[in-house]
mmCIF file of C-alpha atoms in Angstrom:
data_model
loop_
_atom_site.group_PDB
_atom_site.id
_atom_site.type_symbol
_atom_site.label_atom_id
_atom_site.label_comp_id
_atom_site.label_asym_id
_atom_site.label_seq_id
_atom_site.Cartn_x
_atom_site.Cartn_y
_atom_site.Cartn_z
ATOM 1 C CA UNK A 1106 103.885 96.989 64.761
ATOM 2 C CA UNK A 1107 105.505 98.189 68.031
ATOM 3 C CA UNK A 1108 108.859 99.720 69.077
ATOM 4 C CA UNK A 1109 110.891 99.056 71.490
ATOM 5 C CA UNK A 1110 112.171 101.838 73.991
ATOM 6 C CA UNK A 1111 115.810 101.647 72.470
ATOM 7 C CA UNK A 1112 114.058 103.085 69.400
ATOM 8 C CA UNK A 1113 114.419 99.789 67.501
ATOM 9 C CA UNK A 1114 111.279 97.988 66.005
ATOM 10 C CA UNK A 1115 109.601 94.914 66.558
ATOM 11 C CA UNK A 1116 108.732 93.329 63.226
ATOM 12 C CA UNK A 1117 105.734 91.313 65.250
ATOM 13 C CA UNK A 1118 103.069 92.828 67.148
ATOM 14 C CA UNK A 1119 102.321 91.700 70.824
ATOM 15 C CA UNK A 1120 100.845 88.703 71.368
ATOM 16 C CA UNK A 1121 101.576 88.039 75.011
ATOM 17 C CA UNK A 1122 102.352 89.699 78.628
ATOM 18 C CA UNK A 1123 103.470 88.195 81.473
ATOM 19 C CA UNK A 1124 102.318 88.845 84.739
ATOM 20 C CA UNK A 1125 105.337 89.523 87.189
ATOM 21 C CA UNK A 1126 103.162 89.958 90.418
ATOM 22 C CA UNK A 1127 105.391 89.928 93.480
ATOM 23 C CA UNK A 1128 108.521 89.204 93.434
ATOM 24 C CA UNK A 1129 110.275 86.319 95.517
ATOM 25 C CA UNK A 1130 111.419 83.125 95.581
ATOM 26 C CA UNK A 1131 109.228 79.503 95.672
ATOM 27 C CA UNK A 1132 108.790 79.877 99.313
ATOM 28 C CA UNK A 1133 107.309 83.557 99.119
ATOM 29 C CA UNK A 1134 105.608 81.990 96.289
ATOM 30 C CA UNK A 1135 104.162 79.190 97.934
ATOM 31 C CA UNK A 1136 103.012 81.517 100.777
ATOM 32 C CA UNK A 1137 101.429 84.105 98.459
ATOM 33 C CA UNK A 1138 99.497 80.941 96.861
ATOM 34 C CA UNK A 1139 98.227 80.067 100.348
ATOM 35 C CA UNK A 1140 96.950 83.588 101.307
ATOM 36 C CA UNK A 1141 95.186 84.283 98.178
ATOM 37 C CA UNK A 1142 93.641 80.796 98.227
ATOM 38 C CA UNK A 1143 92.218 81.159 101.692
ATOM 39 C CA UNK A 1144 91.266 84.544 100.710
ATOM 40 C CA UNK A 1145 89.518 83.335 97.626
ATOM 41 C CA UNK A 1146 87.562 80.398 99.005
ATOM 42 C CA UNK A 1147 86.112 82.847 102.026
ATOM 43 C CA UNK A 1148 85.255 85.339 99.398
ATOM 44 C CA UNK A 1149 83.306 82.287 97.278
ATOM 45 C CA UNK A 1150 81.618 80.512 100.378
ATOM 46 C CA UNK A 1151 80.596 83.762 101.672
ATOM 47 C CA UNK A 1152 79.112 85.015 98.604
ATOM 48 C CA UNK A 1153 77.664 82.017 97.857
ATOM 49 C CA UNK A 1154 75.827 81.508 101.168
ATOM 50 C CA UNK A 1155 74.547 85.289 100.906
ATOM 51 C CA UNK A 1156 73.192 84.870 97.256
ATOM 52 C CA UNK A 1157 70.808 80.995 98.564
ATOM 53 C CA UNK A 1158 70.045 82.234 101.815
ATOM 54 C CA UNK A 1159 68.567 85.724 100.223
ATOM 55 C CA UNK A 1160 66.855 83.504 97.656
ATOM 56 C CA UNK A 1161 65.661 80.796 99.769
ATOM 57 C CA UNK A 1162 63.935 82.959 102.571
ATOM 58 C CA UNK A 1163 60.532 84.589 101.697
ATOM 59 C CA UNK A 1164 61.039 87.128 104.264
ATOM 60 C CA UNK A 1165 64.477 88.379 102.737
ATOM 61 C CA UNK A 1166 62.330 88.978 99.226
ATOM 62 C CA UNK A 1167 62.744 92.931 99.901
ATOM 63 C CA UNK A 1168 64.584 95.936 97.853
ATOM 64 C CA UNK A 1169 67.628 95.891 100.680
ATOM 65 C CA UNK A 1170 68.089 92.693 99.933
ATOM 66 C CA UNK A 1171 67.566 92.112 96.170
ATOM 67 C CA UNK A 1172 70.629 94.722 96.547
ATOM 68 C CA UNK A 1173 72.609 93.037 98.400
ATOM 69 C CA UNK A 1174 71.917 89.549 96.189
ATOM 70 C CA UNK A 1175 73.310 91.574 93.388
ATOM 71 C CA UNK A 1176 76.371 92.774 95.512
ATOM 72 C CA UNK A 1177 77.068 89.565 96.553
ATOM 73 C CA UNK A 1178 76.773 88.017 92.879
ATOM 74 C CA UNK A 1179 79.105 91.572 91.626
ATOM 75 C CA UNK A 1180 81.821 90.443 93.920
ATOM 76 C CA UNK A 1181 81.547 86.359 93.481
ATOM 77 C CA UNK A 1182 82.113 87.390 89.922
ATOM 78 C CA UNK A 1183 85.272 90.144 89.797
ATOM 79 C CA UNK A 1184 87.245 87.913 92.880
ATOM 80 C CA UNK A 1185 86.727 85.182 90.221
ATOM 81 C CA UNK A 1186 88.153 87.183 87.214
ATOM 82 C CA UNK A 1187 91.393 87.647 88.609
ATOM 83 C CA UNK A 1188 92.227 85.512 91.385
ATOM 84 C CA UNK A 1189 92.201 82.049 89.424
ATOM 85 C CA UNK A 1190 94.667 83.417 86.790
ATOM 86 C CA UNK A 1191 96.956 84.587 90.172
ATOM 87 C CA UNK A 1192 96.914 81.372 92.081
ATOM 88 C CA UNK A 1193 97.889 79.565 88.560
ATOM 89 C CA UNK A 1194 100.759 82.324 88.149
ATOM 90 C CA UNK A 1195 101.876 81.621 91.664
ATOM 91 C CA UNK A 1196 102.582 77.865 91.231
ATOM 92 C CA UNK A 1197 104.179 78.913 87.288
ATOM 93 C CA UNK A 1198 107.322 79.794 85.969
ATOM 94 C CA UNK A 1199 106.059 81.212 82.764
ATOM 95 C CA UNK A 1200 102.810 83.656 83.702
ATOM 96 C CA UNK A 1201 102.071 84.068 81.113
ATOM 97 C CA UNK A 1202 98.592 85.553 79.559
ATOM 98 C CA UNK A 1203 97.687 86.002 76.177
ATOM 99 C CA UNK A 1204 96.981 89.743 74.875
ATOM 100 C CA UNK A 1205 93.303 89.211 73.907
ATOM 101 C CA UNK A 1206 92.694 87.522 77.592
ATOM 102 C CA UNK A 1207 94.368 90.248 79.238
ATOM 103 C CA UNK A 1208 92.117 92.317 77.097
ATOM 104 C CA UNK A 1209 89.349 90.242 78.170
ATOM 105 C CA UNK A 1210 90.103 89.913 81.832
ATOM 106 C CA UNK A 1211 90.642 93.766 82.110
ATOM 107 C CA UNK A 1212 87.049 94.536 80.389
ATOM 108 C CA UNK A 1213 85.357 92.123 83.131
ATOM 109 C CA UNK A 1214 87.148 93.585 86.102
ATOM 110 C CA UNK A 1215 86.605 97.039 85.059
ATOM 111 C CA UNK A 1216 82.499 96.226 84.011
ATOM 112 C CA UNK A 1217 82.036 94.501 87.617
ATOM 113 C CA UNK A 1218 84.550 96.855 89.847
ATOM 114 C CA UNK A 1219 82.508 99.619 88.011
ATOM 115 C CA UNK A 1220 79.232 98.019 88.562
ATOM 116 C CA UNK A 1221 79.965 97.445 92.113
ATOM 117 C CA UNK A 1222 80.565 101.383 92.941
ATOM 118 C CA UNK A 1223 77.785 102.098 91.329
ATOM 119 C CA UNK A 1224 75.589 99.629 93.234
ATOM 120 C CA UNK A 1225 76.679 100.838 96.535
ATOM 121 C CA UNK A 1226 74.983 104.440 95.698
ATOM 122 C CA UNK A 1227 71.952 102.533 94.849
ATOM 123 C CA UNK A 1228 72.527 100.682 98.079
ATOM 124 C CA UNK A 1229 72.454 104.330 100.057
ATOM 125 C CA UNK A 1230 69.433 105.428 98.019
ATOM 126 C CA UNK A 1231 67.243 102.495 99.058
ATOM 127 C CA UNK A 1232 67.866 103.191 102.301
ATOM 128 C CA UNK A 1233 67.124 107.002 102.343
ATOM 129 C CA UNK A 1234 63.745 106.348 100.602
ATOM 130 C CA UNK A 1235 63.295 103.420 103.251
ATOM 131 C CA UNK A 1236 63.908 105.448 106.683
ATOM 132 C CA UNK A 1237 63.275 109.452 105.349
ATOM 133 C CA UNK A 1238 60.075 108.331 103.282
ATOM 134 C CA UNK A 1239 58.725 104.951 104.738
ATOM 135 C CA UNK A 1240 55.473 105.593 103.613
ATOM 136 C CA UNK A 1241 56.200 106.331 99.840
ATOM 137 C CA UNK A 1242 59.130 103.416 100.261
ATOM 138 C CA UNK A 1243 56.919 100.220 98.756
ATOM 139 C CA UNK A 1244 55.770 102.282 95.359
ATOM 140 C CA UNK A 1245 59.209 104.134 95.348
ATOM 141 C CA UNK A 1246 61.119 100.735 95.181
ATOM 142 C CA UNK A 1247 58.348 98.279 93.645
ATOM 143 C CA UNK A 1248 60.327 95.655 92.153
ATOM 144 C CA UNK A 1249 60.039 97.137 87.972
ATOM 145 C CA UNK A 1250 62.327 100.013 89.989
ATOM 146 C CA UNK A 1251 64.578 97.909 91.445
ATOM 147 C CA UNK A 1252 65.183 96.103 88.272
ATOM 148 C CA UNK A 1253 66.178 99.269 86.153
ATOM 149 C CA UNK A 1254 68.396 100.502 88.711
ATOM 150 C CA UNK A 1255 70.077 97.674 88.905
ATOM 151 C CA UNK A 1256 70.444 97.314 84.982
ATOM 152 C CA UNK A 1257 71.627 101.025 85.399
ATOM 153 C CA UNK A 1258 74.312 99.928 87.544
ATOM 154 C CA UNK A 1259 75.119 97.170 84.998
ATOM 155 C CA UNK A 1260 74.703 99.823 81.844
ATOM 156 C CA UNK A 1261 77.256 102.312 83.798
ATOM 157 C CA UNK A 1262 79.730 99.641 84.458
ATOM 158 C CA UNK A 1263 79.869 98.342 80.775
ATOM 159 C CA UNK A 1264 80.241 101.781 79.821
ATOM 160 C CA UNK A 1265 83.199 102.766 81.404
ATOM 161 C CA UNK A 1266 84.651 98.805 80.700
ATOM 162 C CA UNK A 1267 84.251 99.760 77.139
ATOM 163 C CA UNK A 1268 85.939 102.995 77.140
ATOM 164 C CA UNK A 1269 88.891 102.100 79.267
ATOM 165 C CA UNK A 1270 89.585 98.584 77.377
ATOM 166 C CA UNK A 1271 89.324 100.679 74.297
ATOM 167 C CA UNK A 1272 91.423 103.381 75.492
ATOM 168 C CA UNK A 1273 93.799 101.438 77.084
ATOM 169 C CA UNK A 1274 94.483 98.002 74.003
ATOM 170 C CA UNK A 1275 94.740 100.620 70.890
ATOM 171 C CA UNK A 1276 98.356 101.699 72.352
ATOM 172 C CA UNK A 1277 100.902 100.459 71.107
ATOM 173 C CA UNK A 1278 103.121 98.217 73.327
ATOM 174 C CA UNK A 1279 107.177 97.308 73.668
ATOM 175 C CA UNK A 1280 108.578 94.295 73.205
ATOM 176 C CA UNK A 1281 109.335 94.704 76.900
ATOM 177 C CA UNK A 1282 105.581 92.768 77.879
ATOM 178 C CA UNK A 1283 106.183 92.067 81.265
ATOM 179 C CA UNK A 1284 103.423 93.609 83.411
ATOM 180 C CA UNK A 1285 104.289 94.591 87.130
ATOM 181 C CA UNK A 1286 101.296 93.390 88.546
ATOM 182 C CA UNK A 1287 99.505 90.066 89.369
ATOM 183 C CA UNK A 1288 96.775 91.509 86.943
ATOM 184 C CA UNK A 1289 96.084 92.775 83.412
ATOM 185 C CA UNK A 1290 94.991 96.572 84.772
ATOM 186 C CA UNK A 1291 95.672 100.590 83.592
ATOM 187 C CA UNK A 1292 98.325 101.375 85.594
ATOM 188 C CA UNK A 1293 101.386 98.896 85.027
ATOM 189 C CA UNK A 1294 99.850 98.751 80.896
ATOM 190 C CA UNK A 1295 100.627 102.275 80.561
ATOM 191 C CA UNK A 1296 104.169 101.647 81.467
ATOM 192 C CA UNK A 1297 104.361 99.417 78.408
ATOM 193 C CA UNK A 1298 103.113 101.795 76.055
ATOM 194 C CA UNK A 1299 105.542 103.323 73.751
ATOM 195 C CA UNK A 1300 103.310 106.280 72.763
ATOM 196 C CA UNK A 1301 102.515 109.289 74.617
ATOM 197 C CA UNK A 1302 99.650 107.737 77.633
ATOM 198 C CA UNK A 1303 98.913 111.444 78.838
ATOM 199 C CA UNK A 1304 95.351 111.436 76.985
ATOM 200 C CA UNK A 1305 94.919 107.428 78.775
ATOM 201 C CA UNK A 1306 96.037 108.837 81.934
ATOM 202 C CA UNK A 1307 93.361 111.866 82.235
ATOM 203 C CA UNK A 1308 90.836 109.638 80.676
ATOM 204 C CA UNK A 1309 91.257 106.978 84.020
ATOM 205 C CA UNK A 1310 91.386 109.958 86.385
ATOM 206 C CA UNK A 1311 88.588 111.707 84.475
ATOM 207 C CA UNK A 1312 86.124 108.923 84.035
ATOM 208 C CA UNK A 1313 87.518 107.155 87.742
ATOM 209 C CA UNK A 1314 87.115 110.512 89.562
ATOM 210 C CA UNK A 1315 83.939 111.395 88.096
ATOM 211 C CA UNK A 1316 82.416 108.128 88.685
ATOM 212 C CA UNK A 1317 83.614 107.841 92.573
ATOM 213 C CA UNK A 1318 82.982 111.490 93.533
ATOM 214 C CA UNK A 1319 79.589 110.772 92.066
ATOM 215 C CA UNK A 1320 79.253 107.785 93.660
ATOM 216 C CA UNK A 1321 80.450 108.769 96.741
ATOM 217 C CA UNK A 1322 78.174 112.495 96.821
ATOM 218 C CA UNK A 1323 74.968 110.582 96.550
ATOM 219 C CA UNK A 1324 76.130 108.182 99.619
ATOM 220 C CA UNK A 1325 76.872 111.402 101.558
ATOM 221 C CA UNK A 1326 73.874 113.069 100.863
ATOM 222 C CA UNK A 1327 71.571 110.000 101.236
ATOM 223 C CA UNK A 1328 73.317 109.087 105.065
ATOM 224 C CA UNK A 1329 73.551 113.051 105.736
ATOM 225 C CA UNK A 1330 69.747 112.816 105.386
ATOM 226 C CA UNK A 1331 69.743 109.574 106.929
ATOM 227 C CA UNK A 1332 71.420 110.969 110.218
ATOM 228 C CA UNK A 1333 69.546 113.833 111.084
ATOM 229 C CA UNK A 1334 65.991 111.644 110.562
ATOM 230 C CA UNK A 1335 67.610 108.784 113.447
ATOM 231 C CA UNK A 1336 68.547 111.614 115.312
ATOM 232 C CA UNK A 1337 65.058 113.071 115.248
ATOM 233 C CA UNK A 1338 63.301 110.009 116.225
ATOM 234 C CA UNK A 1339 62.092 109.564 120.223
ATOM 235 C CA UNK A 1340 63.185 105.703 120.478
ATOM 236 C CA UNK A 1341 66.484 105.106 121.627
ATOM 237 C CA UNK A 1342 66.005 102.079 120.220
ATOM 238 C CA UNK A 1343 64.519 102.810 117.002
ATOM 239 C CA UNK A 1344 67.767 104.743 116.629
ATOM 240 C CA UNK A 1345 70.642 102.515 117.604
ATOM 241 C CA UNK A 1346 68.652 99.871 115.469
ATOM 242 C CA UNK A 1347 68.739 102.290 112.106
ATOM 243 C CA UNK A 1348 72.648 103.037 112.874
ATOM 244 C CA UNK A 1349 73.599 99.095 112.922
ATOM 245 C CA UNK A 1350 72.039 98.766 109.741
ATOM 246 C CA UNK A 1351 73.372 101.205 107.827
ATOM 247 C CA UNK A 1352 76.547 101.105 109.584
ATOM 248 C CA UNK A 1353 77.429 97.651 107.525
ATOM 249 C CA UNK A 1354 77.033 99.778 104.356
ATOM 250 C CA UNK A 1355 78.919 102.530 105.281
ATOM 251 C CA UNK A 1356 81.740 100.184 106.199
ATOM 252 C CA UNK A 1357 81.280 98.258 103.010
ATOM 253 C CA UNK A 1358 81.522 101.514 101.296
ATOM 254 C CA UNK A 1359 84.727 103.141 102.954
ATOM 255 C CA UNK A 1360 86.560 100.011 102.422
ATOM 256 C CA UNK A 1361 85.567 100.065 98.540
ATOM 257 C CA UNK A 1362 86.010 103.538 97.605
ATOM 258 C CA UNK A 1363 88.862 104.445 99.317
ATOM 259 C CA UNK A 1364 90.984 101.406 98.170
ATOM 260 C CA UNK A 1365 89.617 102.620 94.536
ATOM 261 C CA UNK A 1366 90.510 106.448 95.430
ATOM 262 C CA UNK A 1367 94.140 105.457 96.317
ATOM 263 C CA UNK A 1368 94.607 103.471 93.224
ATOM 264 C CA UNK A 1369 92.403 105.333 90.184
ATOM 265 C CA UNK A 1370 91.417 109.055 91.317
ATOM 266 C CA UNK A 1371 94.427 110.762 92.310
ATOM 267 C CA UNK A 1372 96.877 112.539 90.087
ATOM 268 C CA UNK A 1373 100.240 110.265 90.434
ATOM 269 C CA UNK A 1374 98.217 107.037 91.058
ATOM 270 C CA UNK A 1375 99.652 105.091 88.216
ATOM 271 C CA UNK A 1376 103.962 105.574 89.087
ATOM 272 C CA UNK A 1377 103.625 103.184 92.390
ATOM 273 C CA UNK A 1378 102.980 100.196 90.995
ATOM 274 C CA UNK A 1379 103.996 98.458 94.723
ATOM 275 C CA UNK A 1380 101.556 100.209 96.110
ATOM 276 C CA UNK A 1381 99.092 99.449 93.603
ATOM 277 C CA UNK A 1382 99.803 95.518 93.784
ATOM 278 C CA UNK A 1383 98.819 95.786 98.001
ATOM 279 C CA UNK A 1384 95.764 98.352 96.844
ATOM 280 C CA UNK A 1385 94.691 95.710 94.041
ATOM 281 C CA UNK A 1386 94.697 92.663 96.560
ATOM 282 C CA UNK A 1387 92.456 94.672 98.700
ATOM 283 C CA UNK A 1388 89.880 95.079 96.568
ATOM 284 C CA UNK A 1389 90.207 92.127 94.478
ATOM 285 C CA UNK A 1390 90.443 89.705 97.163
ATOM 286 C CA UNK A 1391 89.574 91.328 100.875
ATOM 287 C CA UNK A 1392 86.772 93.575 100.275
ATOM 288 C CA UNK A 1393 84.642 90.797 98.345
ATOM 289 C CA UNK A 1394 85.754 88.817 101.514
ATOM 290 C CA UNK A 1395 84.656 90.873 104.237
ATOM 291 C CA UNK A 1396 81.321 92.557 101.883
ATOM 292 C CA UNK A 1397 79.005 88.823 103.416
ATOM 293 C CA UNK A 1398 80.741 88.847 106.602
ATOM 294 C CA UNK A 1399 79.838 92.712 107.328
ATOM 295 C CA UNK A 1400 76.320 92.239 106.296
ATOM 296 C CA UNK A 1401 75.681 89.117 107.449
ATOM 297 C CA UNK A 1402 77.362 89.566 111.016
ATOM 298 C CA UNK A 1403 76.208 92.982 111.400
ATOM 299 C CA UNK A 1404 72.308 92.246 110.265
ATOM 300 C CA UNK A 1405 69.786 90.362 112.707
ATOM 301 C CA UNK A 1406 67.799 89.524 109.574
ATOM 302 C CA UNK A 1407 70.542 87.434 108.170
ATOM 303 C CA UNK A 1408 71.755 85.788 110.684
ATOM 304 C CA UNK A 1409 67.900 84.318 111.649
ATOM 305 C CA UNK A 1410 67.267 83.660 108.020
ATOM 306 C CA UNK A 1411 70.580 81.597 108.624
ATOM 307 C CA UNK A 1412 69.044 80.099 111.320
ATOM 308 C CA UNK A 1413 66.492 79.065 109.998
ATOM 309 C CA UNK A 1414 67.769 77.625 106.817
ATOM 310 C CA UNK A 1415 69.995 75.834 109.073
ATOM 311 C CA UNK A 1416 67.146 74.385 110.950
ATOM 312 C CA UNK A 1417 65.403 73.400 107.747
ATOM 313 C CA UNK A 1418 68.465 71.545 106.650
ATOM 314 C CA UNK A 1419 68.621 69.891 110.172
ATOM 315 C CA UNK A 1420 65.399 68.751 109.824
ATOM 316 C CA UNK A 1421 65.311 66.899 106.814
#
């Protein structure tokens, strides 16, 4: 049973939100349709192309990029949790969503969002072993390695899906179920709640904050270490070659955490909901965009093993 905020009750519990997403008429409509589209189809084909041409080259069969397979995979997968649902909503008068798939569409993005932060320390990790121990770097990252750190990243993002989902669907809601976002997320659900959300609300910064300073400390430390072994090497090449690798990651990993920092670990996150909305489209939509095109542009190994898949295709 749930209440409304005039203090009079609702005989039936929720079975529905709707998702208000931006505001605007057919035209704005039509136009927020068309970004998010293109948006989403770059983010897919990109992906996509990452994820066969890491699989199909023998020569990409390394840690780096069995990392970056599963990156590319982690982002294919949340884009496609939420953005389907928000091109429907754009072209709908209803938008509506029932409460167990909001439910469900929440404990996906929040597994794979999760998943992803936690993949991008890995990400640093495997390339501190790589360029501060390259001798130790084949037994240090055999394959069996690989695999449970990645299932770690996996185990830590189901973890903290779990606990927020759980946190987050035993409140009770109004009758006012309109949700001021293009997505079933913390923020605009605590609005709806019509108990006290102060334990919710330090649970998200708690677990959010701990998670992404984490996250982000072992990223520091591992390019902190990083740095001072380029800067100790002779080559001038050797160096500028390290720094354009791990540049991509450290752009991939700005973009990501601070979009994540502005929306989940700061105290007063949740009450701008129009910020959130931009914030949300950022990393739903632009950073799984931009993740192939970083590495892919930005890494001489991918771009020949494009090459030469292109070639191969030519060929036959």
């Amino acid at each position: 049973m749930s209440s409304l905020r005039n203090g009079n009750l609702s005989l039936m519990p929720l079975q529905e939100f709707v998702l208000d997403g931006f505001g605007g008429g057919p035209q704005s409509q039509a136009l927020l349709f068309a970004l998010f589209l293109a948006l989403y189809v770059v983010a897919v084909l990109g992906n996509l192309t990452m994820m066969v041409v890491i699989t199909l080259d023998a020569r990409l069969h390394s840690p780096v990029y069995f990392f970056l397979k599963n990156l590319s995979f982690v982002d294919l997968c949340y884009s496609s949790v939420i953005t389907p649902k928000a091109l429907a909503n754009f072209l709908s008068s209803s938008k509506v969503i029932t409460f167990e798939g909001c439910a469900t569409q929440f404990f996906f993005f929040s597994l794979l969002v999760t998943t992803e932060g936690f993949l991008l320390a890995v990400m640093a990790y495997d390339r501190f072993v790589a360029i501060c121990s390259p001798l130790r770097y084949p037994i240090s990252m055999r394959s069996s390695v690989c695999a449970r750190l990645m299932l770690g990243c996996y185990c830590g993002g189901c973890l903290n899906s779990i606990l927020q989902t759980s946190f987050t669907f035993s409140l009770p809601f109004c009758s006012s179920n309109h949700i001021d976002h293009f997505l079933c997320d913390v923020p605009p659900l605590l609005k709806l709640a019509c108990a006290d959300t102060t334990v919710n609300e330090l649970v998200l910064l708690g677990i959010c904050g701990l998670i992404i300073v984490g996250t982000t400390l072992v990223v520091l430390t591992s390019y902190g270490y990083i740095t001072v072994t380029i800067l100790r090497m002779c080559s001038g090449r050797g160096r500028h070659k390290l720094f354009s690798t791990c540049g991509s990651h450290m752009t991939a990993v700005s973009l990501f955490y601070g979009t994540l920092f502005v929306m989940y670990a700061q105290p007063g996150a949740v009450q701008s909901m129009e910020q959130g909305k931009v914030v949300s489209v950022f990393y739903t939509l632009v950073i799984p965009m931009l993740n192939p095109l970083v590495y892919s542009l930005r890494n001489k190994d991918v771009k020949e093993a494009l090459r030469r898949l292109g070639q191969r295709h030519t060929a036959t």
